Structures are given as C-alpha cells and as structure tokens.
Amino acid sequence: SSKMFVSNRRISMLPSNVREVCPDVFCPFVLSFLAAFVFDNAKDRLAAYIKGVEENRSVSGGADAEIHKLILSVLREAQGEVKTNPMTDVVDPFYAEANSETHPAEEGKEGEKKNPKQREFDMKYALREHVHDIRALGKELCARSRSLRYFSWVRDFQNGKAVVCEARTALCACEKEDGKVKQSDSGVLSSCGHVGCLKCLYYHAGKDECVDSSCQAPIKSSDVISARDLGMEQDSKGEDEGSAYGAKLSAIVKNVKSIVKQNDRVIVFVQFQDLKEKVAEALERVGVKTLQVKGTVNQQIKSLSILQKEVPDKKDPRVLLLTMDDESSAGVNLTTCNHAVFVHPLLAGTQQQYEAYETQAIGRIRRYGQTKTVHIWRYFARNTVDGDIYKERTGENVNALPSE
C-alpha cells in the first residue's frame, strides 16, 4: 500500500546504526514507527533553540537572568561572526557525512548516491543532534556560572565586601528599604551563589525558592551558608586577617595572638604537613612568629632549644608547630609552653593509637617541672568530619555544643 511504501522509505532513511540495533523480527513494525517519529521531529531545531534563548528558557531546569543574558550574548556574538564571515563554501566536519551527496562507502564498494529527500533528512537529523550538544553546553555553563558566583562571594565575604539583600520585595523578611545588611547577618546560597540577609535567605528557602526572583535553582534550607562561617574580615585594619583562611583558622589565629601577647608560649598540633604550612602562613601574616622542627638532627635540637629557654629573647618565636603523630621530638621537655592547640581531631587507625598520640602531645607540656596552668584548646568545624571523628573516639557530640 502507499502507507507501507512511505514507511519503508522512511526506514531506509534512518541512520544505519539505528537500523542494525533492532532484531529482524521487529523491523517491519518497530522501525516503521521509529522512522515516522524521527522524520516528523527532524526539523530545524536550531531555530527553536534560538527562540528559547531569546525568551529566557534555553536551559533545561531553569537558570537566572544573569545566565540567560550571558547565553544570549554568546548567541549574538556567533550570529555577528556568521554574518561577517558566512563561509558558505566551508562545511563543518560535524555535518560532513550528513551534507555528503553519497552514502558512506562500504569496504570494496563506492557509496551510493543519496536522493535529495534523504540528504535533507540527514542534514536535519545532524542539526538536531548538534543542538542537543549546544543545550548540554548551556546547562554546563549555567552550573559553572553558579559555582563561580558562589566562590566569588565566599572570597568577597572574607575580604569584607558589603552585602545588599537581593530579596528587596514586598515579601522581604529583612524589612530594610535599601537592602543593606551587616556582613555578620548576611549569607550566600551554595546552590546558585545569590546573597542576602540570613533572615531573607531562610524565609525564601523555606518556600523552596531563591531570593533572586529570576533564579530557578532548586533551593533548600541546607543551602544557606552564613558569612560568619566563611571567616569574614571584621575590619579594614587587618585585626582579623586570619579570616582569609577560613572561620576555624581565623579563630585559632585570634586566640594564639592573644596568648602570645600575654607572654605565654604555645604548641600547635597539626596532623598534615600541608595544613601545618597553612597554619604557619596564617600566623605569620598577623605578626606571630612560629617555629617548626625540621631538617637534620642538629637543626631540630637548635630549634627546640629556643622554646626551652626559661626567659625568651624579645625576638624569639613563642609558637611551636608540631605534627601530632611525629615522634621526632618525642620525650622533649617543653614545659616552658603552657598552651596546647589541636587544630583538628587526630585521624588514627585505632582507638589505642588515637589515645597514645594525644596523651603524648599533651604530655609535652603537662609534666613534672610545669609551673603554669596548662590550657588545652580543641577546634572543630560544626557539622563536618571533625565532629564525626571526635564523637567516634570520645563519644562527645561537639555539634551540640554552643558556638564560641
């Protein structure tokens, strides 16, 4: 019949890899249906995509005004380039097979010539597949733009940048006309990078929406990150410069600096070498001199002798950085120090190993000959692996403790 003739013609127009997937028993029916579906849908998808870009609906799952504007600018730039340099005689390699006037040659045989309808179908089918890739790139651009916005704000918070609440609407929970909020009362959404006052962020997150009315990112209350937890700078004079390294290091630097001002000496225990270097960098940045035990045996002895002086010189460092599980200075008398700071809980293979290393660490200052009160400082980042490790080893839930 004429209907069967049309179906067979459409089947022959399907790409060979699609025809080969179907078992012979289903070919007369399945391929006929598949061919009709693809043929009817193989149209100018690019025009549909361009219309979607212009109407701010080109990203699957939704984006926001800033991202739609970025995608539109990329489209306009591409259109301008094509208008200036149409290159009508050049075929993109992606479309080479589809634009070819013959089918791909098989081994030992030349490719058969395509009829005009077949060539048109191949070109539309290739265009359809290419637009799928373009849409995927748009979605990836959206995700990367959100990540960039989030990390930019993290750095801006640490540098003390002022925040304007983006939820300045009739429903704005902060009730401020100009939207300006104190940095300590502001935050950022980790899912999209938009900022606002904490009250507004939680208010809108409770409604599963972003403070930016144009943003369609899925929002949860757990996406709200307080600026205070990111280690914001408290003033322009650099009094809290350690905050550039995060909230935990900011608190450690501030405390160690105040201890040193009281002429006390401190041992800071860190398990990982790269983190120890970062702690040293943060302390040195605010003018706190540090000492590390490294190098040859003679160099290590010389370094430790500085901390063993009963009366330190004015220029001597008063902070010693030690690796928590390092036995190079085991047994050394450091009773001139009376503060032990644990930057994080010890990650140990067994409970016995955990207790042994910690007992040895504290024992360096809490021993015979110590004349001052010994202070043990432990630092945890709330709701992180810090709390999990400490609870596993001690049974204490640090997440339930009040903030500093």
CSV table of C-alpha atoms in Angstrom, one decimal:
chain,number,residue,atom,x,y,z
A,1,SER,CA,0.0,0.0,0.0
A,2,SER,CA,1.0,3.6,-0.3
A,3,LYS,CA,1.3,3.8,3.6
A,4,MET,CA,3.7,0.8,3.6
A,5,PHE,CA,5.7,2.4,0.8
A,6,VAL,CA,6.1,5.6,2.8
A,7,SER,CA,7.1,3.6,5.9
A,8,ASN,CA,9.7,1.6,4.0
A,9,ARG,CA,11.2,4.7,2.5
A,10,ARG,CA,11.4,6.3,5.9
A,11,ILE,CA,13.1,3.1,7.3
A,12,SER,CA,15.7,3.3,4.6
A,13,MET,CA,16.4,6.9,5.6
A,14,LEU,CA,17.2,6.1,9.2
A,15,PRO,CA,20.9,6.0,10.1
A,16,SER,CA,22.4,2.6,9.7
A,17,ASN,CA,23.4,2.2,13.3
A,18,VAL,CA,19.7,2.7,14.3
A,19,ARG,CA,18.5,0.0,11.8
A,20,GLU,CA,21.1,-2.5,13.0
A,21,VAL,CA,20.0,-2.3,16.7
A,22,CYS,CA,16.5,-3.8,16.0
A,23,PRO,CA,16.2,-7.5,15.6
A,24,ASP,CA,14.8,-8.6,12.2
A,25,VAL,CA,11.5,-9.8,13.8
A,26,PHE,CA,10.6,-6.3,14.9
A,27,CYS,CA,11.8,-4.4,11.8
A,28,PRO,CA,8.5,-4.2,9.9
A,29,PHE,CA,6.8,-2.6,12.9
A,30,VAL,CA,9.3,-1.0,15.2
A,31,LEU,CA,11.4,0.6,12.6
A,32,SER,CA,8.3,1.9,10.7
A,33,PHE,CA,7.1,3.6,13.9
A,34,LEU,CA,10.6,4.9,14.8
A,35,ALA,CA,11.2,6.2,11.3
A,36,ALA,CA,7.9,8.1,11.4
A,37,PHE,CA,8.7,9.6,14.8
A,38,VAL,CA,12.2,10.7,13.8
A,39,PHE,CA,11.2,12.0,10.4
A,40,ASP,CA,8.4,14.2,11.9
A,41,ASN,CA,10.7,15.5,14.6
A,42,ALA,CA,13.8,16.1,12.4
A,43,LYS,CA,13.2,19.7,11.8
A,44,ASP,CA,15.1,22.9,12.3
A,45,ARG,CA,15.9,22.6,16.0
A,46,LEU,CA,18.3,25.4,15.9
A,47,ALA,CA,15.5,27.9,15.2
A,48,ALA,CA,13.6,26.5,18.2
A,49,TYR,CA,16.7,26.8,20.4
A,50,ILE,CA,17.4,30.4,19.3
A,51,LYS,CA,13.8,31.3,20.2
A,52,GLY,CA,14.3,29.7,23.6
A,53,VAL,CA,17.4,31.8,24.2
A,54,GLU,CA,15.6,35.0,23.3
A,55,GLU,CA,12.7,34.0,25.6
A,56,ASN,CA,15.0,33.1,28.6
A,57,ARG,CA,14.1,29.4,28.5
A,58,SER,CA,17.0,27.7,26.8
A,59,VAL,CA,18.4,26.0,29.9
A,60,SER,CA,16.8,22.7,31.0
A,61,GLY,CA,15.8,23.0,34.6
A,62,GLY,CA,15.9,26.8,34.5
A,63,ALA,CA,18.6,29.4,35.1
A,64,ASP,CA,18.5,33.1,36.2
A,65,ALA,CA,18.6,36.5,34.4
A,66,GLU,CA,22.3,36.8,34.6
A,67,ILE,CA,23.0,33.4,33.0
A,68,HIS,CA,20.3,33.9,30.3
A,69,LYS,CA,21.9,37.3,29.5
A,70,LEU,CA,25.3,35.6,29.2
A,71,ILE,CA,24.0,32.9,26.8
A,72,LEU,CA,22.2,35.5,24.7
A,73,SER,CA,25.4,37.5,24.4
A,74,VAL,CA,27.2,34.3,23.2
A,75,LEU,CA,24.5,33.8,20.6
A,76,ARG,CA,24.6,37.4,19.4
A,77,GLU,CA,28.4,37.2,19.0
A,78,ALA,CA,28.1,33.9,17.0
A,79,GLN,CA,25.4,35.4,14.8
A,80,GLY,CA,27.5,38.5,14.2
A,81,GLU,CA,30.5,36.3,13.2
A,82,VAL,CA,28.4,34.3,10.8
A,83,LYS,CA,27.0,37.5,9.2
A,84,THR,CA,30.5,38.9,8.8
A,85,ASN,CA,32.1,35.7,7.6
A,86,PRO,CA,29.4,33.4,6.2
A,87,MET,CA,32.0,30.9,4.7
A,88,THR,CA,29.3,29.3,2.6
A,89,ASP,CA,31.9,27.1,0.8
A,90,VAL,CA,33.1,25.5,4.1
A,91,VAL,CA,31.3,22.6,5.7
A,92,ASP,CA,31.7,21.9,9.4
A,93,PRO,CA,33.2,18.4,9.9
A,94,PHE,CA,30.3,17.6,12.2
A,95,TYR,CA,28.0,17.9,9.2
A,96,ALA,CA,30.4,16.4,6.6
A,97,GLU,CA,28.6,13.0,6.3
A,98,ALA,CA,25.1,14.5,6.5
A,99,ASN,CA,25.9,17.0,3.8
A,100,SER,CA,27.5,14.5,1.5
A,101,GLU,CA,25.7,13.6,-1.7
A,102,THR,CA,26.5,9.9,-1.3
A,103,HIS,CA,26.1,7.4,1.5
A,104,PRO,CA,29.3,6.3,3.4
A,105,ALA,CA,31.3,3.9,1.3
A,106,GLU,CA,31.4,0.3,2.4
A,107,GLU,CA,34.6,-1.9,2.1
A,108,GLY,CA,35.3,-2.5,-1.5
A,109,LYS,CA,32.3,-0.6,-2.7
A,110,GLU,CA,31.6,3.1,-3.5
A,111,GLY,CA,28.9,4.9,-1.6
A,112,GLU,CA,25.5,5.1,-3.3
A,113,LYS,CA,24.2,8.5,-4.3
A,114,LYS,CA,21.5,9.9,-1.9
A,115,ASN,CA,18.2,11.2,-3.2
A,116,PRO,CA,17.5,14.9,-2.3
A,117,LYS,CA,15.0,13.9,0.4
A,118,GLN,CA,17.4,11.6,2.0
A,119,ARG,CA,20.1,14.3,2.1
A,120,GLU,CA,17.7,16.8,3.5
A,121,PHE,CA,16.7,14.3,6.2
A,122,ASP,CA,20.3,13.6,7.1
A,123,MET,CA,21.1,17.3,7.4
A,124,LYS,CA,18.1,17.9,9.7
A,125,TYR,CA,18.9,14.9,11.8
A,126,ALA,CA,22.6,16.0,12.2
A,127,LEU,CA,21.4,19.5,13.1
A,128,ARG,CA,19.0,18.1,15.7
A,129,GLU,CA,21.9,16.1,17.4
A,130,HIS,CA,24.2,19.1,17.3
A,131,VAL,CA,21.5,21.3,19.0
A,132,HIS,CA,21.3,18.7,21.8
A,133,ASP,CA,25.1,19.3,22.4
A,134,ILE,CA,24.5,23.0,22.4
A,135,ARG,CA,21.8,22.7,25.0
A,136,ALA,CA,24.1,20.5,27.1
A,137,LEU,CA,26.8,23.2,26.9
A,138,GLY,CA,24.2,25.8,28.0
A,139,LYS,CA,23.3,23.7,31.1
A,140,GLU,CA,27.0,23.2,31.9
A,141,LEU,CA,27.6,27.0,31.5
A,142,CYS,CA,24.7,27.6,33.9
A,143,ALA,CA,26.2,25.2,36.6
A,144,ARG,CA,29.7,26.7,36.2
A,145,SER,CA,28.4,30.3,36.4
A,146,ARG,CA,26.6,29.4,39.6
A,147,SER,CA,29.7,27.9,41.1
A,148,LEU,CA,31.8,30.9,40.1
A,149,ARG,CA,29.2,33.3,41.7
A,150,TYR,CA,29.3,31.3,44.9
A,151,PHE,CA,33.1,31.1,45.3
A,152,SER,CA,33.4,34.8,44.3
A,153,TRP,CA,31.1,35.7,47.1
A,154,VAL,CA,33.0,33.5,49.5
A,155,ARG,CA,36.1,35.4,48.8
A,156,ASP,CA,34.2,38.7,48.9
A,157,PHE,CA,32.9,37.9,52.3
A,158,GLN,CA,36.4,37.1,53.5
A,159,ASN,CA,37.6,40.5,52.1
A,160,GLY,CA,34.8,42.4,53.9
A,161,LYS,CA,32.6,43.3,50.9
A,162,ALA,CA,29.3,44.9,51.8
A,163,VAL,CA,26.1,43.0,51.0
A,164,VAL,CA,22.9,44.2,49.5
A,165,CYS,CA,20.0,41.8,50.1
A,166,GLU,CA,18.6,40.6,46.8
A,167,ALA,CA,15.2,39.9,48.2
A,168,ARG,CA,14.0,43.5,48.3
A,169,THR,CA,10.4,42.8,47.5
A,170,ALA,CA,7.0,43.3,49.3
A,171,LEU,CA,7.8,39.9,51.0
A,172,CYS,CA,11.3,40.8,52.0
A,173,ALA,CA,11.9,39.4,55.5
A,174,CYS,CA,14.7,41.8,56.4
A,175,GLU,CA,12.4,44.9,56.1
A,176,LYS,CA,15.2,47.2,55.0
A,177,GLU,CA,14.5,49.8,52.4
A,178,ASP,CA,17.9,49.9,50.8
A,179,GLY,CA,18.6,46.2,51.3
A,180,LYS,CA,21.9,46.8,53.1
A,181,VAL,CA,22.7,44.4,55.9
A,182,LYS,CA,25.6,43.9,58.2
A,183,GLN,CA,28.0,41.3,57.0
A,184,SER,CA,27.6,39.2,60.1
A,185,ASP,CA,23.9,39.0,59.3
A,186,SER,CA,24.3,38.0,55.7
A,187,GLY,CA,24.8,34.8,53.8
A,188,VAL,CA,25.0,33.1,50.4
A,189,LEU,CA,23.2,30.2,48.8
A,190,SER,CA,25.6,27.3,47.9
A,191,SER,CA,23.3,26.1,45.1
A,192,CYS,CA,23.3,29.3,43.0
A,193,GLY,CA,25.6,31.9,44.7
A,194,HIS,CA,22.9,34.5,45.3
A,195,VAL,CA,23.3,36.5,48.6
A,196,GLY,CA,21.0,38.3,51.1
A,197,CYS,CA,20.4,38.7,54.8
A,198,LEU,CA,20.1,35.4,56.6
A,199,LYS,CA,16.5,36.1,57.5
A,200,CYS,CA,15.5,36.5,53.9
A,201,LEU,CA,17.6,33.5,52.7
A,202,TYR,CA,15.9,31.2,55.2
A,203,TYR,CA,12.5,32.7,54.6
A,204,HIS,CA,12.7,32.1,50.8
A,205,ALA,CA,14.5,28.7,51.2
A,206,GLY,CA,11.6,27.6,53.3
A,207,LYS,CA,9.4,28.1,50.2
A,208,ASP,CA,11.9,26.3,48.0
A,209,GLU,CA,12.8,29.4,46.1
A,210,CYS,CA,15.8,31.7,45.7
A,211,VAL,CA,15.9,35.3,46.9
A,212,ASP,CA,16.5,36.3,43.3
A,213,SER,CA,13.1,36.2,41.7
A,214,SER,CA,14.6,35.3,38.3
A,215,CYS,CA,16.6,32.3,39.6
A,216,GLN,CA,15.0,28.9,39.1
A,217,ALA,CA,17.6,26.8,41.0
A,218,PRO,CA,16.2,24.3,43.5
A,219,ILE,CA,16.8,25.7,47.0
A,220,LYS,CA,16.8,24.0,50.4
A,221,SER,CA,17.4,25.5,53.8
A,222,SER,CA,20.7,23.5,54.0
A,223,ASP,CA,21.9,25.6,51.0
A,224,VAL,CA,22.1,28.7,53.2
A,225,ILE,CA,25.7,29.5,54.3
A,226,SER,CA,26.3,32.2,56.8
A,227,ALA,CA,29.1,34.7,56.1
A,228,ARG,CA,30.3,34.3,59.6
A,229,ASP,CA,31.0,30.6,58.9
A,230,LEU,CA,33.1,31.6,55.9
A,231,GLY,CA,35.6,33.6,58.0
A,232,MET,CA,34.7,37.3,57.3
A,233,GLU,CA,37.1,40.1,57.9
A,234,GLN,CA,35.9,42.3,60.8
A,235,ASP,CA,37.7,45.5,60.0
A,236,SER,CA,39.9,47.1,57.4
A,237,LYS,CA,42.9,47.3,59.6
A,238,GLY,CA,43.6,43.6,59.4
A,239,GLU,CA,42.9,42.8,63.0
A,240,ASP,CA,41.3,39.5,62.0
A,241,GLU,CA,43.5,38.8,58.9
A,242,GLY,CA,43.5,35.0,59.7
A,243,SER,CA,39.9,35.0,58.4
A,244,ALA,CA,41.2,34.9,54.9
A,245,TYR,CA,42.0,31.3,55.6
A,246,GLY,CA,38.5,30.3,56.9
A,247,ALA,CA,36.5,30.5,60.1
A,248,LYS,CA,38.4,27.9,62.0
A,249,LEU,CA,41.9,29.3,61.3
A,250,SER,CA,40.5,32.8,62.0
A,251,ALA,CA,39.5,31.7,65.5
A,252,ILE,CA,42.9,29.9,66.1
A,253,VAL,CA,44.9,32.9,64.9
A,254,LYS,CA,43.0,35.3,67.0
A,255,ASN,CA,43.4,33.1,70.2
A,256,VAL,CA,47.1,32.3,69.6
A,257,LYS,CA,47.8,36.0,69.0
A,258,SER,CA,46.1,37.0,72.3
A,259,ILE,CA,48.0,34.2,74.2
A,260,VAL,CA,51.4,35.4,72.8
A,261,LYS,CA,50.6,39.0,73.9
A,262,GLN,CA,50.3,37.6,77.5
A,263,ASN,CA,53.9,36.3,77.1
A,264,ASP,CA,52.8,32.7,77.2
A,265,ARG,CA,54.1,30.1,74.7
A,266,VAL,CA,52.0,27.7,72.6
A,267,ILE,CA,52.4,24.4,70.9
A,268,VAL,CA,50.1,24.0,67.9
A,269,PHE,CA,49.4,20.4,66.9
A,270,VAL,CA,48.5,19.5,63.3
A,271,GLN,CA,48.4,16.1,61.6
A,272,PHE,CA,49.0,17.0,58.0
A,273,GLN,CA,52.1,18.8,56.7
A,274,ASP,CA,50.3,21.0,54.1
A,275,LEU,CA,47.9,22.1,56.7
A,276,LYS,CA,50.8,22.9,59.1
A,277,GLU,CA,52.3,25.2,56.5
A,278,LYS,CA,48.9,26.9,56.0
A,279,VAL,CA,48.6,27.5,59.8
A,280,ALA,CA,52.2,28.9,59.9
A,281,GLU,CA,51.3,31.2,57.0
A,282,ALA,CA,48.2,32.5,58.7
A,283,LEU,CA,50.0,33.2,62.0
A,284,GLU,CA,53.0,34.8,60.3
A,285,ARG,CA,50.6,37.1,58.4
A,286,VAL,CA,49.4,38.7,61.6
A,287,GLY,CA,52.9,39.0,63.0
A,288,VAL,CA,53.0,35.9,65.1
A,289,LYS,CA,56.5,34.2,64.7
A,290,THR,CA,56.4,30.4,64.5
A,291,LEU,CA,58.9,27.6,64.8
A,292,GLN,CA,58.9,24.2,63.2
A,293,VAL,CA,61.0,21.1,63.9
A,294,LYS,CA,62.6,20.0,60.6
A,295,GLY,CA,65.9,19.4,58.9
A,296,THR,CA,68.8,17.5,60.4
A,297,VAL,CA,69.0,16.3,64.0
A,298,ASN,CA,71.2,19.2,64.9
A,299,GLN,CA,68.8,21.7,63.3
A,300,GLN,CA,65.9,20.1,65.2
A,301,ILE,CA,67.8,20.4,68.5
A,302,LYS,CA,68.7,24.0,67.8
A,303,SER,CA,65.0,24.9,67.0
A,304,LEU,CA,63.7,23.2,70.2
A,305,SER,CA,66.4,24.9,72.3
A,306,ILE,CA,64.7,28.2,71.5
A,307,LEU,CA,61.5,27.1,73.1
A,308,GLN,CA,63.3,25.6,76.1
A,309,LYS,CA,64.7,28.9,77.2
A,310,GLU,CA,63.3,29.9,80.6
A,311,VAL,CA,63.4,33.6,79.6
A,312,PRO,CA,63.0,34.0,75.9
A,313,ASP,CA,64.6,36.8,73.9
A,314,LYS,CA,62.3,39.6,72.6
A,315,LYS,CA,62.6,38.4,69.0
A,316,ASP,CA,62.3,34.6,69.8
A,317,PRO,CA,59.2,32.9,68.4
A,318,ARG,CA,56.7,31.8,71.0
A,319,VAL,CA,54.7,29.3,68.9
A,320,LEU,CA,55.9,25.8,68.0
A,321,LEU,CA,54.1,23.9,65.2
A,322,LEU,CA,54.3,20.1,65.6
A,323,THR,CA,52.9,17.3,63.6
A,324,MET,CA,50.6,15.4,66.0
A,325,ASP,CA,51.9,11.9,65.2
A,326,ASP,CA,55.5,12.9,64.6
A,327,GLU,CA,57.9,11.1,67.0
A,328,SER,CA,61.0,13.2,66.1
A,329,SER,CA,60.6,15.3,69.2
A,330,ALA,CA,59.0,12.7,71.5
A,331,GLY,CA,60.1,13.0,75.1
A,332,VAL,CA,61.4,16.5,74.8
A,333,ASN,CA,60.6,18.7,77.8
A,334,LEU,CA,58.6,21.7,76.6
A,335,THR,CA,57.2,22.9,80.0
A,336,THR,CA,58.1,26.4,79.0
A,337,CYS,CA,54.9,26.2,76.9
A,338,ASN,CA,51.6,26.0,78.8
A,339,HIS,CA,49.0,26.1,75.9
A,340,ALA,CA,48.4,23.2,73.5
A,341,VAL,CA,46.2,23.9,70.5
A,342,PHE,CA,44.7,21.0,68.5
A,343,VAL,CA,43.7,22.3,65.1
A,344,HIS,CA,41.6,19.2,64.4
A,345,PRO,CA,40.9,15.8,65.9
A,346,LEU,CA,43.6,13.1,65.2
A,347,LEU,CA,42.7,10.8,62.3
A,348,ALA,CA,44.0,7.5,63.7
A,349,GLY,CA,43.6,3.9,62.6
A,350,THR,CA,42.7,2.6,66.1
A,351,GLN,CA,41.4,3.9,69.4
A,352,GLN,CA,44.6,2.9,71.1
A,353,GLN,CA,46.7,4.9,68.5
A,354,TYR,CA,44.4,7.9,69.0
A,355,GLU,CA,44.8,7.9,72.8
A,356,ALA,CA,48.6,7.2,72.6
A,357,TYR,CA,49.3,10.2,70.3
A,358,GLU,CA,47.1,12.6,72.1
A,359,THR,CA,48.5,11.6,75.5
A,360,GLN,CA,52.0,12.1,74.2
A,361,ALA,CA,51.0,15.5,72.7
A,362,ILE,CA,49.5,16.8,76.0
A,363,GLY,CA,52.3,15.2,78.0
A,364,ARG,CA,54.9,17.5,76.4
A,365,ILE,CA,53.6,20.5,78.5
A,366,ARG,CA,51.7,18.7,81.3
A,367,ARG,CA,54.5,17.1,83.1
A,368,TYR,CA,56.9,17.5,86.1
A,369,GLY,CA,58.5,20.9,86.1
A,370,GLN,CA,55.5,22.8,84.7
A,371,THR,CA,54.8,25.8,86.9
A,372,LYS,CA,51.9,27.4,85.0
A,373,THR,CA,48.3,26.4,84.4
A,374,VAL,CA,48.1,24.2,81.3
A,375,HIS,CA,45.4,25.1,78.8
A,376,ILE,CA,44.2,22.6,76.1
A,377,TRP,CA,42.4,24.1,73.1
A,378,ARG,CA,40.4,22.0,70.6
A,379,TYR,CA,38.9,23.4,67.4
A,380,PHE,CA,36.1,21.8,65.5
A,381,ALA,CA,34.1,22.9,62.4
A,382,ARG,CA,30.5,22.3,63.2
A,383,ASN,CA,28.6,19.7,61.2
A,384,THR,CA,31.8,18.4,59.5
A,385,VAL,CA,34.0,15.3,59.6
A,386,ASP,CA,35.7,17.0,62.7
A,387,GLY,CA,32.7,16.2,64.8
A,388,ASP,CA,32.3,12.7,63.4
A,389,ILE,CA,35.9,11.8,64.2
A,390,TYR,CA,35.8,13.2,67.7
A,391,LYS,CA,32.5,11.6,68.5
A,392,GLU,CA,33.8,8.2,67.3
A,393,ARG,CA,36.8,8.4,69.6
A,394,THR,CA,35.4,10.1,72.7
A,395,GLY,CA,31.6,9.7,72.4
A,396,GLU,CA,31.1,13.5,72.7
A,397,ASN,CA,28.8,15.3,70.2
A,398,VAL,CA,30.6,18.6,69.5
A,399,ASN,CA,27.8,19.7,67.2
A,400,ALA,CA,25.5,20.0,70.2
A,401,LEU,CA,27.9,22.4,71.9
A,402,PRO,CA,27.2,26.2,71.8
A,403,SER,CA,29.2,28.3,69.3
A,404,GLU,CA,32.3,30.2,70.5
